[in-house]
Coordinates of C-alpha atoms and ligand atoms in Angstrom, one line a residue:
M143 CA 3.1 -4.3 -34.0
P144 CA 4.2 -6.0 -30.7
D145 CA 1.8 -6.0 -27.8
C146 CA 2.5 -4.1 -24.6
I147 CA 0.5 -3.3 -21.5
L148 CA -0.2 0.0 -19.8
A149 CA -0.1 0.0 -16.0
M150 CA -1.7 2.9 -14.2
D151 CA -0.1 3.1 -10.7
Q152 CA -2.1 5.6 -8.7
G153 CA 0.1 6.0 -5.5
T154 CA -0.1 8.1 -2.3
T155 CA 2.2 10.9 -3.5
S156 CA 2.1 10.6 -7.3
S157 CA 0.3 9.1 -10.2
R158 CA 2.4 7.0 -12.5
A159 CA 1.9 5.3 -15.8
I160 CA 4.3 2.6 -17.1
V161 CA 4.1 0.7 -20.3
F162 CA 5.7 -2.8 -20.2
D163 CA 6.5 -5.0 -23.1
L164 CA 5.6 -8.7 -22.6
K165 CA 9.0 -9.5 -21.1
G166 CA 8.4 -7.0 -18.4
A167 CA 10.8 -4.4 -19.7
I168 CA 9.8 -0.7 -19.5
V169 CA 8.8 0.9 -22.8
A170 CA 7.5 4.3 -21.5
V171 CA 7.0 6.0 -18.1
S172 CA 5.3 9.2 -17.0
Q173 CA 4.8 10.4 -13.5
Q174 CA 3.2 13.4 -11.8
E175 CA 3.0 14.4 -8.1
F176 CA -0.1 15.9 -6.6
R177 CA -1.0 17.8 -3.4
Q178 CA -1.1 16.3 0.0
I179 CA -3.8 18.1 2.0
Y180 CA -3.5 18.2 5.8
P181 CA -6.6 19.9 7.2
A182 CA -6.0 19.0 10.8
D183 CA -3.7 17.0 13.1
G184 CA -3.8 13.4 11.8
W185 CA -6.0 14.2 8.8
V186 CA -4.8 13.5 5.3
E187 CA -6.8 14.2 2.1
H188 CA -6.4 14.1 -1.7
D189 CA -8.4 16.0 -4.3
G190 CA -10.1 13.4 -6.4
N191 CA -10.0 15.7 -9.5
E192 CA -6.2 16.0 -9.2
I193 CA -6.0 12.2 -8.8
W194 CA -8.0 11.8 -12.0
E195 CA -6.2 14.6 -14.0
T196 CA -2.7 13.3 -13.1
S197 CA -3.7 9.7 -13.7
L198 CA -5.2 10.5 -17.1
K199 CA -2.4 12.8 -18.2
T200 CA 0.4 10.3 -17.3
A201 CA -1.5 7.4 -18.9
Q202 CA -1.9 9.4 -22.1
I203 CA 1.7 10.4 -22.2
A204 CA 3.0 6.8 -21.7
Y205 CA 0.4 5.5 -24.2
S206 CA 1.5 7.9 -26.9
E207 CA 5.2 7.2 -26.3
A208 CA 4.7 3.5 -26.5
E209 CA 2.6 3.7 -29.7
A210 CA 5.2 6.1 -31.2
K211 CA 7.8 3.4 -30.5
G212 CA 5.8 0.9 -32.6
F213 CA 4.0 -0.9 -29.8
R214 CA 0.3 -1.6 -29.5
V215 CA -1.3 -1.2 -26.1
A216 CA -3.3 -4.4 -25.7
A217 CA -4.8 -3.8 -22.3
I218 CA -4.7 -1.6 -19.1
G219 CA -3.9 -2.8 -15.6
I220 CA -4.7 -0.6 -12.6
T221 CA -3.1 -0.5 -9.2
N222 CA -3.8 2.0 -6.5
Q223 CA -3.2 3.3 -3.0
R224 CA -5.5 1.2 -1.0
E225 CA -8.3 2.0 1.5
T226 CA -8.4 5.7 0.5
S227 CA -12.1 6.5 0.2
L228 CA -14.0 8.7 -2.2
L229 CA -17.7 9.4 -2.7
W230 CA -18.9 10.8 -6.0
D231 CA -22.0 11.8 -7.8
R232 CA -23.2 8.9 -10.0
D233 CA -24.4 11.2 -12.8
T234 CA -21.6 13.8 -13.0
L235 CA -18.8 11.6 -11.5
A236 CA -17.8 14.6 -9.5
P237 CA -16.4 13.8 -6.0
I238 CA -18.6 15.3 -3.2
H239 CA -15.6 15.8 -0.9
N240 CA -11.8 15.2 -0.9
A241 CA -10.7 11.6 -0.7
I242 CA -9.9 10.5 2.9
V243 CA -6.4 8.9 2.6
W244 CA -5.4 5.6 4.2
Q245 CA -3.1 7.5 6.6
D246 CA -5.9 9.6 8.0
R247 CA -6.6 9.1 11.7
R248 CA -9.8 11.1 12.1
T249 CA -12.0 8.1 12.8
A250 CA -9.9 6.8 15.7
P251 CA -12.7 7.6 18.3
V252 CA -15.2 5.6 16.2
C253 CA -12.8 2.6 16.1
R254 CA -12.1 2.9 19.8
A255 CA -15.9 2.9 20.6
L256 CA -16.5 -0.2 18.4
K257 CA -13.5 -2.0 20.1
E258 CA -15.0 -1.1 23.5
D259 CA -18.3 -2.6 22.4
G260 CA -16.4 -5.9 21.8
M261 CA -16.8 -5.8 18.0
E262 CA -13.2 -6.5 16.9
G263 CA -13.4 -10.3 17.0
M264 CA -16.4 -10.4 14.6
V265 CA -14.7 -7.9 12.3
Q266 CA -11.4 -9.8 12.3
D267 CA -13.2 -13.2 11.7
R268 CA -15.0 -12.0 8.6
T269 CA -12.6 -9.4 7.1
G270 CA -9.2 -10.4 8.4
L271 CA -8.8 -6.8 9.5
L272 CA -8.6 -5.1 12.9
L273 CA -10.5 -2.0 14.1
D274 CA -8.3 0.9 13.0
P275 CA -9.0 4.1 11.1
Y276 CA -6.6 2.8 8.4
F277 CA -9.4 0.8 6.7
S278 CA -12.1 2.3 4.5
A279 CA -15.4 1.7 6.4
T280 CA -15.1 4.4 9.0
K281 CA -13.8 6.9 6.4
L282 CA -16.9 6.2 4.3
G283 CA -19.0 6.6 7.5
W284 CA -17.4 9.9 8.2
L285 CA -18.1 11.2 4.6
L286 CA -21.8 10.1 4.9
D287 CA -22.2 11.8 8.3
N288 CA -20.2 15.0 7.7
V289 CA -20.8 16.1 4.1
E290 CA -24.1 18.0 4.0
G291 CA -26.9 16.0 2.4
A292 CA -24.7 13.0 1.7
R293 CA -26.8 10.4 3.6
A294 CA -30.0 11.6 1.9
A295 CA -28.4 11.5 -1.5
A296 CA -27.0 8.0 -0.8
R297 CA -30.5 6.9 0.2
E298 CA -31.8 8.1 -3.1
G299 CA -29.1 6.2 -5.0
K300 CA -27.3 9.3 -6.2
L301 CA -23.9 8.5 -4.8
A302 CA -21.2 6.0 -5.5
W303 CA -18.4 5.0 -3.1
G304 CA -15.1 3.5 -4.0
T305 CA -11.4 3.2 -3.5
I306 CA -9.2 4.9 -6.1
D307 CA -9.3 2.0 -8.6
S308 CA -13.1 2.2 -8.6
F309 CA -13.2 5.9 -9.1
L310 CA -10.6 5.7 -12.0
M311 CA -12.6 3.0 -13.7
A312 CA -15.8 5.1 -13.4
K313 CA -14.0 8.0 -15.0
L314 CA -12.2 5.9 -17.6
T315 CA -15.4 4.2 -18.8
G316 CA -17.3 7.5 -18.9
G317 CA -19.5 6.4 -16.0
K318 CA -20.4 3.0 -17.5
R319 CA -18.9 0.9 -14.7
H320 CA -18.9 1.0 -10.9
V321 CA -16.6 -1.9 -10.1
T322 CA -13.6 -2.9 -8.0
D323 CA -11.6 -6.0 -7.5
A324 CA -11.5 -8.4 -4.5
T325 CA -8.1 -7.2 -3.2
N326 CA -9.4 -3.6 -2.9
A327 CA -12.7 -4.8 -1.5
S328 CA -10.8 -6.8 1.1
R329 CA -9.4 -3.6 2.7
S330 CA -12.8 -2.0 3.3
S331 CA -13.9 -3.8 6.5
L332 CA -17.2 -4.3 4.7
F333 CA -16.3 -7.3 2.6
N334 CA -16.5 -10.8 4.0
I335 CA -13.3 -12.4 2.6
R336 CA -14.5 -15.9 3.4
T337 CA -17.7 -15.6 1.4
Q338 CA -16.4 -12.9 -1.0
E339 CA -19.5 -10.8 -0.5
W340 CA -20.4 -7.5 1.0
D341 CA -21.5 -8.5 4.5
P342 CA -24.9 -7.1 5.7
D343 CA -23.8 -7.3 9.4
L344 CA -20.7 -5.2 8.7
L345 CA -22.7 -2.7 6.6
G346 CA -25.0 -2.4 9.6
L347 CA -22.1 -2.0 12.1
F348 CA -20.5 0.8 10.1
G349 CA -23.8 2.4 9.0
V350 CA -23.2 2.0 5.3
P351 CA -26.1 1.6 2.7
E352 CA -25.3 -1.2 0.2
N353 CA -26.3 0.8 -2.8
V354 CA -23.2 3.0 -2.7
L355 CA -20.9 0.0 -3.1
P356 CA -19.3 -1.2 -6.3
D357 CA -19.5 -4.7 -7.8
V358 CA -16.6 -6.9 -6.8
L359 CA -14.8 -8.7 -9.7
D360 CA -11.8 -11.0 -9.8
S361 CA -8.4 -9.3 -10.1
C362 CA -8.2 -10.5 -13.7
A363 CA -11.5 -9.6 -15.3
G364 CA -13.2 -7.4 -17.9
F365 CA -13.5 -4.2 -15.9
G366 CA -14.7 -2.2 -18.9
E367 CA -13.3 -0.3 -21.8
T368 CA -11.9 3.3 -21.8
H369 CA -14.1 6.0 -23.4
P370 CA -12.8 6.4 -27.0
D371 CA -12.1 10.1 -26.4
L372 CA -9.3 9.3 -23.9
F373 CA -6.8 7.3 -26.0
G374 CA -8.3 7.7 -29.5
R375 CA -9.8 4.2 -29.2
A376 CA -11.4 1.9 -26.6
V377 CA -8.8 0.0 -24.6
P378 CA -9.9 -2.8 -22.3
I379 CA -9.1 -2.7 -18.5
L380 CA -8.3 -6.3 -17.7
G381 CA -6.4 -6.3 -14.4
V382 CA -6.8 -4.5 -11.0
A383 CA -5.2 -4.9 -7.6
G384 CA -4.4 -2.8 -4.6
D385 CA -0.8 -1.6 -4.6
Q386 CA 0.6 -4.1 -2.1
Q387 CA -1.1 -7.0 -3.7
A388 CA 0.1 -5.9 -7.1
A389 CA 3.7 -5.7 -5.9
S390 CA 3.3 -9.2 -4.6
V391 CA 2.2 -10.3 -8.1
G392 CA 5.0 -8.2 -9.7
Q393 CA 7.5 -10.1 -7.3
C394 CA 5.9 -13.4 -8.5
C395 CA 5.0 -14.4 -5.0
F396 CA 2.6 -17.1 -6.3
S397 CA 3.6 -20.1 -4.1
E398 CA 2.5 -20.6 -0.5
G399 CA 5.1 -19.1 1.8
A400 CA 6.5 -16.6 -0.8
I401 CA 7.0 -13.2 0.9
K402 CA 7.8 -9.7 -0.2
S403 CA 8.2 -6.3 1.5
T404 CA 7.7 -3.0 -0.2
Y405 CA 9.4 0.2 1.1
G406 CA 7.7 3.3 -0.2
T407 CA 5.8 5.9 1.9
G408 CA 5.0 3.0 4.3
C409 CA 6.2 -0.6 4.4
F410 CA 4.1 -3.6 3.7
V411 CA 5.0 -7.2 4.1
L412 CA 2.8 -9.8 2.4
M413 CA 3.1 -13.5 2.6
N414 CA 1.1 -15.8 0.3
T415 CA -0.8 -18.4 2.3
G416 CA -2.5 -20.2 -0.6
Q417 CA -6.2 -20.9 -0.5
K418 CA -6.1 -20.8 3.3
F419 CA -7.6 -18.0 5.4
V420 CA -4.9 -17.9 8.1
P421 CA -6.1 -15.9 11.1
S422 CA -3.3 -14.1 12.9
K423 CA -3.0 -14.4 16.7
N424 CA -0.4 -11.6 16.7
R425 CA -2.3 -8.7 15.2
L426 CA -1.3 -9.1 11.6
L427 CA -3.9 -8.9 8.9
T428 CA -5.4 -11.6 6.8
T429 CA -6.2 -10.3 3.3
V430 CA -6.9 -11.3 -0.3
A431 CA -3.7 -11.7 -2.3
Y432 CA -5.6 -12.0 -5.6
R433 CA -8.7 -13.6 -6.9
I434 CA -8.4 -15.3 -10.3
G435 CA -10.9 -17.5 -12.0
G436 CA -13.2 -17.2 -9.0
E437 CA -10.5 -18.8 -6.7
T438 CA -9.2 -16.7 -3.8
T439 CA -5.6 -16.7 -2.7
Y440 CA -5.0 -15.3 0.7
A441 CA -2.1 -13.5 2.3
L442 CA -0.9 -12.5 5.8
E443 CA 0.1 -8.9 5.9
G444 CA 2.1 -6.6 8.2
S445 CA 1.4 -2.9 7.6
I446 CA 3.8 -0.1 8.8
F447 CA 2.6 3.4 8.1
I448 CA 5.9 5.3 8.0
A449 CA 9.0 4.0 6.2
G450 CA 10.2 6.3 3.3
A451 CA 7.9 9.0 4.8
A452 CA 10.5 9.3 7.7
I453 CA 13.1 10.2 5.1
Q454 CA 10.7 12.6 3.4
W455 CA 10.3 14.3 6.8
L456 CA 14.1 14.6 7.3
R457 CA 14.2 16.3 3.8
D458 CA 11.0 18.4 3.7
G459 CA 10.1 18.7 7.4
I460 CA 13.2 19.5 9.3
K461 CA 15.4 19.8 6.2
I462 CA 18.5 18.1 7.5
I463 CA 19.1 16.3 4.2
E464 CA 18.7 17.6 0.7
S465 CA 17.7 14.4 -1.0
A466 CA 16.6 10.9 0.0
P467 CA 19.7 9.1 -1.5
E468 CA 21.9 11.3 0.7
S469 CA 20.6 9.3 3.7
Q470 CA 22.8 6.4 2.7
Q471 CA 26.1 8.4 2.9
L472 CA 25.1 9.9 6.2
A473 CA 24.2 6.5 7.7
L474 CA 27.7 5.3 6.8
Q475 CA 29.2 8.4 8.5
A476 CA 27.2 8.0 11.7
A477 CA 28.8 6.8 14.9
E478 CA 28.3 3.1 15.5
N479 CA 25.9 2.4 18.3
S480 CA 25.2 6.1 18.9
G481 CA 22.2 5.0 21.0
V482 CA 19.8 7.4 19.1
M483 CA 16.4 5.8 18.4
M484 CA 13.6 7.1 16.3
V485 CA 10.1 5.7 16.7
P486 CA 8.5 7.2 13.6
A487 CA 4.9 7.1 14.8
F488 CA 4.0 10.3 12.9
T489 CA 0.5 8.9 12.2
G490 CA 0.3 6.4 15.0
L491 CA 1.7 2.8 14.8
G492 CA 0.4 0.1 12.6
A493 CA 1.1 -3.7 12.9
P494 CA 1.6 -5.2 15.4
Y495 CA 0.8 -2.4 17.8
W496 CA -2.3 -0.7 16.1
D497 CA -2.0 2.4 18.2
P498 CA -3.5 5.4 16.3
E499 CA -3.0 7.9 19.2
V500 CA 0.8 7.5 19.7
R501 CA 3.1 10.1 18.0
A502 CA 6.8 10.0 16.9
S503 CA 9.8 10.3 19.2
L504 CA 13.6 10.7 19.0
L505 CA 15.3 9.2 22.1
G506 CA 18.7 8.8 23.5
M507 CA 20.5 11.9 22.1
T508 CA 23.7 13.3 23.5
R509 CA 25.8 16.5 22.7
A510 CA 27.6 14.3 20.2
T511 CA 24.4 13.5 18.3
G512 CA 24.5 15.1 14.8
R513 CA 22.4 14.8 11.7
A514 CA 24.1 11.6 10.6
E515 CA 23.0 9.8 13.8
I516 CA 19.4 11.1 13.4
V517 CA 19.3 10.0 9.7
R518 CA 20.7 6.6 10.6
A519 CA 18.1 6.3 13.4
A520 CA 15.4 6.9 10.8
L521 CA 16.7 4.2 8.5
E522 CA 17.2 1.8 11.4
S523 CA 13.6 2.4 12.5
V524 CA 12.4 1.0 9.2
C525 CA 14.4 -2.2 9.9
Y526 CA 13.2 -2.5 13.5
Q527 CA 9.6 -2.1 12.4
T528 CA 10.1 -4.9 9.8
H529 CA 11.7 -7.0 12.6
D530 CA 8.5 -6.5 14.6
L531 CA 6.5 -7.9 11.8
F532 CA 8.7 -10.9 11.3
A533 CA 8.6 -11.6 15.0
A534 CA 4.8 -11.6 14.9
M535 CA 4.9 -13.9 11.8
A536 CA 7.2 -16.2 13.6
E537 CA 4.8 -16.4 16.5
D538 CA 2.1 -17.3 14.0
G539 CA 4.3 -20.2 12.9
I540 CA 5.8 -18.7 9.8
A541 CA 9.5 -18.7 9.1
P542 CA 10.4 -17.6 5.6
S543 CA 13.8 -18.4 4.1
V544 CA 14.2 -15.4 1.8
L545 CA 12.6 -12.0 1.5
R546 CA 12.0 -10.1 -1.8
V547 CA 12.1 -6.4 -1.4
D548 CA 11.1 -3.4 -3.6
G549 CA 9.9 0.2 -3.4
G550 CA 11.7 3.5 -3.7
M551 CA 13.7 3.1 -0.5
V552 CA 15.5 -0.1 -1.4
A553 CA 17.7 1.8 -3.8
N554 CA 19.5 2.4 -0.5
D555 CA 22.1 -0.4 -0.2
W556 CA 22.9 0.4 3.4
L557 CA 19.3 0.1 4.4
V558 CA 18.9 -3.3 2.7
G559 CA 22.1 -4.6 4.1
H560 CA 21.1 -3.6 7.6
L561 CA 17.7 -5.2 7.1
A562 CA 19.3 -8.5 6.2
N563 CA 21.5 -8.2 9.3
L564 CA 18.8 -7.3 11.7
L565 CA 16.3 -9.9 10.4
D566 CA 19.1 -12.5 10.0
L567 CA 17.6 -13.4 6.7
T568 CA 18.6 -13.5 3.0
V569 CA 17.1 -10.4 1.2
D570 CA 16.7 -10.3 -2.6
R571 CA 16.4 -7.1 -4.6
P572 CA 14.9 -7.7 -8.1
Q573 CA 16.0 -6.3 -11.4
V574 CA 12.7 -4.6 -12.1
M575 CA 12.0 -2.3 -9.1
E576 CA 8.7 -1.1 -10.4
T577 CA 7.0 -4.2 -9.1
T578 CA 3.7 -2.6 -8.2
A579 CA 3.0 -1.4 -11.8
L580 CA 4.5 -4.6 -13.2
G581 CA 2.0 -6.6 -11.1
A582 CA -0.9 -4.7 -12.5
A583 CA 0.4 -5.3 -16.0
Y584 CA 0.8 -9.0 -15.3
L585 CA -2.8 -9.3 -14.1
A586 CA -4.1 -7.5 -17.3
G587 CA -1.7 -9.7 -19.4
L588 CA -3.1 -12.9 -17.9
Q589 CA -6.6 -11.9 -18.6
A590 CA -5.7 -10.8 -22.1
G591 CA -4.2 -14.2 -22.7
L592 CA -0.8 -12.7 -23.3
Y593 CA 0.6 -15.0 -20.6
A594 CA -0.5 -18.6 -20.2
S595 CA 0.2 -19.1 -16.5
F596 CA 2.1 -17.9 -13.3
D597 CA 5.0 -20.0 -14.5
D598 CA 5.4 -17.8 -17.6
L599 CA 5.7 -14.8 -15.2
S600 CA 7.9 -16.4 -12.6
S601 CA 10.5 -17.3 -15.3
Q602 CA 10.8 -13.5 -16.0
W603 CA 11.8 -12.6 -12.4
Q604 CA 15.4 -11.8 -12.0
C605 CA 17.5 -11.0 -8.9
E606 CA 19.6 -7.8 -9.2
R607 CA 21.4 -8.2 -5.9
R608 CA 21.3 -10.7 -3.0
F609 CA 22.0 -9.4 0.5
E610 CA 23.2 -12.1 3.0
P611 CA 23.3 -11.3 6.8
A612 CA 26.9 -10.5 7.7
Q613 CA 28.7 -13.1 10.0
E614 CA 30.3 -10.3 11.9
F615 CA 27.1 -8.5 12.8
T616 CA 26.7 -8.7 16.5
G617 CA 24.5 -7.2 19.2
R618 CA 21.2 -7.9 17.4
D619 CA 19.4 -9.0 20.5
A620 CA 20.6 -5.9 22.5
M621 CA 19.5 -3.6 19.7
I622 CA 16.0 -5.2 19.5
T623 CA 15.6 -4.9 23.3
R624 CA 16.5 -1.2 23.1
W625 CA 14.0 -0.7 20.3
K626 CA 11.2 -2.4 22.3
K627 CA 12.0 0.0 25.2
A628 CA 11.9 3.0 22.8
V629 CA 8.4 1.9 21.6
A630 CA 7.1 1.3 25.1
A631 CA 8.4 4.7 26.2
T632 CA 6.9 6.4 23.2
R633 CA 3.5 4.8 23.7
A634 CA 3.6 5.6 27.4
F635 CA 3.9 9.3 26.5
V636 CA 0.5 9.5 24.9
Ligands
ADP2144 P1 5.2 5.6 -2.9 O1 4.9 4.7 -4.1 O2 4.7 5.2 -1.6 O3 5.0 7.1 -3.2 P2 8.0 5.0 -3.6 O4 8.1 3.6 -3.8 O5 8.1 5.9 -4.8 O6 6.8 5.5 -2.7 O7 9.3 5.4 -2.7 C1 9.5 6.8 -2.3 C2 10.0 6.8 -0.9 O8 11.3 6.3 -0.8 C3 10.0 8.2 -0.4 O9 9.4 8.3 0.9 C4 11.5 8.5 -0.2 O10 11.8 9.3 0.9 C5 12.1 7.1 -0.1 N1 13.5 7.0 -0.7 C6 13.7 7.1 -2.1 N2 15.0 6.9 -2.3 C7 15.6 6.6 -1.1 C8 17.0 6.3 -0.7 N3 18.0 6.2 -1.6 N4 17.2 6.1 0.6 C9 16.1 6.2 1.5 N5 14.9 6.5 1.2 C10 14.6 6.7 -0.1

């Protein structure tokens, strides 16, 4: 029976399982959405039990389908929405509260106070991150302080904390393992990415007891075996990475300077910086790209909270489109230079602004503005935000020659074409769009010895379509100036 790899991709809006053959072709897929819970303005939660149930169900379906097709699942790779924080009971594995999702802004006052105390420099120097509610530490602090009895239970060693990968592995191994990988740990604000250890000073700063934390392993490692009841036999879990790092592996960004941008709910640009911790002077993040064989490879990251989510809002919030793909047709119909600008700060702004308090705006409308212009403004806002990141990278001395894109949104040709124009950069869209799941599968495959090296993987990467900036595209500078004005006006409104 030919070997294959099961990737569990636990995302922000759905849990997905994809089985890949060793050439990276999809053998089986299963996907289930789960509830988004919004208890208050700026709060976003997920039910840990739903995350587990949808993850297990989709994995079982994909597993059975692959085996029915004559494949043997050799290993599992896991990738997950990052930073999202969950506390659970060590004995029963039951979450003691909903997970607090990466988008959640409830800890903005804590972050502001720490910033005012002058702590951001120390945090950035050790973790590569800034003080923002996005990262896990203040979410964990909130759970410990606000769930009745949590601090006492933590003191007695009864609670385990983790990001979603860690929780899934606890459940998959029947409670045998409490582990995570270095990429997920690097998003917590508790992990020193220079020494690759939980940092006692940071634990003190955020009020976190060390005994709730998981062991941090390489991204390719023996994370444990699944309980035999789940798949009929024990299957080893051999690869783990946070979703953006996994996408970067799936895009084969293995050499220094290789860069990818993923357009899903949010947008995340990651550039491989090799074995160098490159601190950003322009409010980008330094993070772990992957850790393999004990060697850490770093990345510079730009994180934008709202990309596809703006299109979701047009569809489900104000209901001016029926489906996400319809946005392409409307963008083509919209008046050129209508002047309408959307700043999609629905949950604040990420890099390079890091302004959790600002909220979204729609500016510059006239009586002639229709839904086509608004839809186009939403798509354009995704390109402008990416431009902001590339401008920050340029100031950090980085000038990539080609960008690899992926994520649900890049099915939109208009969007990718406009991106190439606005960035004035060649943009490549790969054949396999499921790069996040593919990256998790690649990590597990490396550890299983099914691939000998990165070169094996790189030779599998294929371009589906290359987008070159159009010669006739003019007015770039004026557009960017208008965008900057729109951002400034929106921030001034807070
Ligand atoms: P995630 O993994 O973050 O849940 P996906 O990578 O599955 O996200 O991408 C889904 C997002 O892409 C949704 O927010 C959706 O609105 C957007 N999207 C999907 N197809 C298109 C399209 N053709 N044009 C614009 N946006 C799209």
